Amino acid sequence: MPFIRHYIKLRYLFSREVMEYKLHVHHIMLFEFRLLRNAAERIRKICSVFPGSIRESQVQRWHKKFKEGNFSVENEQRSCKTIHVDNEDLKELIESEPLEN
C-alpha cells in the first residue's frame, strides 16, 4: 500500500510541474507572437531554448488562437473523463508519508 500512496503523490506533484512548465511555454509563445514573429521562427526559437518542449502543430494552433484575439495562455478545457480528487484526502496522504530524499 505505501507504494501506491507514493505513486499517487509523485504523479500529483509531477502533473503540477508539467502544467506549470507548459504555462511558461505558452507565455513565451504569446511574447513571441507579440513580437510579430511567424510560427516557424517561433518554434525554432522556443525549441533552441527548450528542446522538445512543443510541436510545430501546437505552435500553429496557439498562433491561430492569438491571431483571433484570444490571448489566454491557459489550456482550453477538453472533453474527457473528469477525475475527482478530494483535496483533504490528498493533503492527508501527502502529510502522512513524506517522501525521503
Coordinates of C-alpha atoms in Angstrom, one line a residue:
M1 CA 0.0 0.0 0.0
P2 CA 2.8 2.5 0.7
F3 CA 4.0 2.1 -2.9
I4 CA 0.6 3.1 -4.2
R5 CA 0.5 6.2 -1.9
H6 CA 3.9 7.3 -3.1
Y7 CA 2.9 6.7 -6.7
I8 CA -0.2 8.9 -6.3
K9 CA 1.8 11.6 -4.6
L10 CA 4.5 11.6 -7.2
R11 CA 2.0 11.6 -10.0
Y12 CA 0.2 14.6 -8.5
L13 CA 3.4 16.5 -7.9
F14 CA 4.7 15.7 -11.4
S15 CA 1.5 16.7 -13.1
R16 CA 1.6 20.1 -11.3
E17 CA 5.2 20.7 -12.5
V18 CA 4.3 19.7 -16.1
M19 CA 1.3 22.1 -16.1
E20 CA 3.5 25.0 -14.8
Y21 CA 6.1 24.2 -17.4
K22 CA 3.5 24.2 -20.2
L23 CA 2.2 27.5 -18.9
H24 CA 5.6 29.1 -19.1
V25 CA 6.0 27.9 -22.7
H26 CA 2.5 29.4 -23.5
H27 CA 3.7 32.7 -22.1
I28 CA 6.8 32.5 -24.3
M29 CA 4.6 31.9 -27.3
L30 CA 2.5 34.9 -26.6
F31 CA 5.6 37.0 -26.1
E32 CA 6.9 35.8 -29.5
F33 CA 3.6 36.4 -31.1
R34 CA 3.5 40.0 -29.8
L35 CA 7.0 40.4 -31.4
L36 CA 5.2 39.6 -34.8
R37 CA 7.3 36.5 -35.4
N38 CA 5.9 33.8 -37.6
A39 CA 5.1 30.3 -36.3
A40 CA 8.2 28.7 -37.9
E41 CA 10.5 31.3 -36.4
R42 CA 8.7 31.0 -33.1
I43 CA 9.1 27.2 -32.9
R44 CA 12.8 27.4 -33.9
K45 CA 13.5 30.0 -31.1
I46 CA 11.5 28.2 -28.4
C47 CA 13.0 24.7 -29.2
S48 CA 16.5 26.2 -29.2
V49 CA 16.0 27.1 -25.6
F50 CA 13.6 24.3 -24.6
P51 CA 14.3 21.3 -26.8
G52 CA 11.4 19.0 -27.4
S53 CA 9.0 21.3 -25.4
I54 CA 6.4 21.8 -28.1
R55 CA 5.5 20.5 -31.6
E56 CA 5.0 22.7 -34.6
S57 CA 1.3 21.9 -34.8
Q58 CA 0.9 23.2 -31.2
V59 CA 2.7 26.4 -32.1
Q60 CA 0.4 26.8 -35.2
R61 CA -2.7 26.2 -33.0
W62 CA -1.6 28.8 -30.5
H63 CA -0.7 31.3 -33.3
K64 CA -4.2 30.9 -34.7
K65 CA -5.8 31.4 -31.3
F66 CA -3.7 34.6 -30.7
K67 CA -4.5 35.9 -34.2
E68 CA -8.2 35.5 -33.4
G69 CA -7.7 37.8 -30.4
N70 CA -7.8 35.1 -27.7
F71 CA -4.7 35.9 -25.6
S72 CA -5.5 33.5 -22.7
V73 CA -2.4 31.3 -22.1
E74 CA -4.5 28.7 -20.2
N75 CA -5.3 25.4 -22.0
E76 CA -8.9 25.1 -23.1
Q77 CA -11.0 22.6 -21.2
R78 CA -11.1 19.3 -23.2
S79 CA -14.0 16.9 -23.1
C80 CA -12.5 14.0 -21.2
K81 CA -13.2 11.9 -18.2
T82 CA -13.1 14.0 -15.1
I83 CA -11.2 12.6 -12.2
H84 CA -12.4 13.8 -8.8
V85 CA -9.8 14.2 -6.1
D86 CA -10.8 15.1 -2.6
N87 CA -8.3 17.7 -1.6
E88 CA -8.5 16.8 2.1
D89 CA -7.7 13.2 1.4
L90 CA -4.8 14.2 -0.8
K91 CA -3.4 16.5 1.8
E92 CA -3.7 13.8 4.4
L93 CA -2.0 11.4 2.2
I94 CA 0.9 13.7 1.4
E95 CA 1.4 14.7 5.1
S96 CA 1.1 11.1 6.4
E97 CA 4.0 9.7 4.4
P98 CA 6.6 12.3 3.3
L99 CA 9.0 11.1 0.6
E100 CA 12.5 10.5 1.8
N101 CA 15.3 12.5 0.0

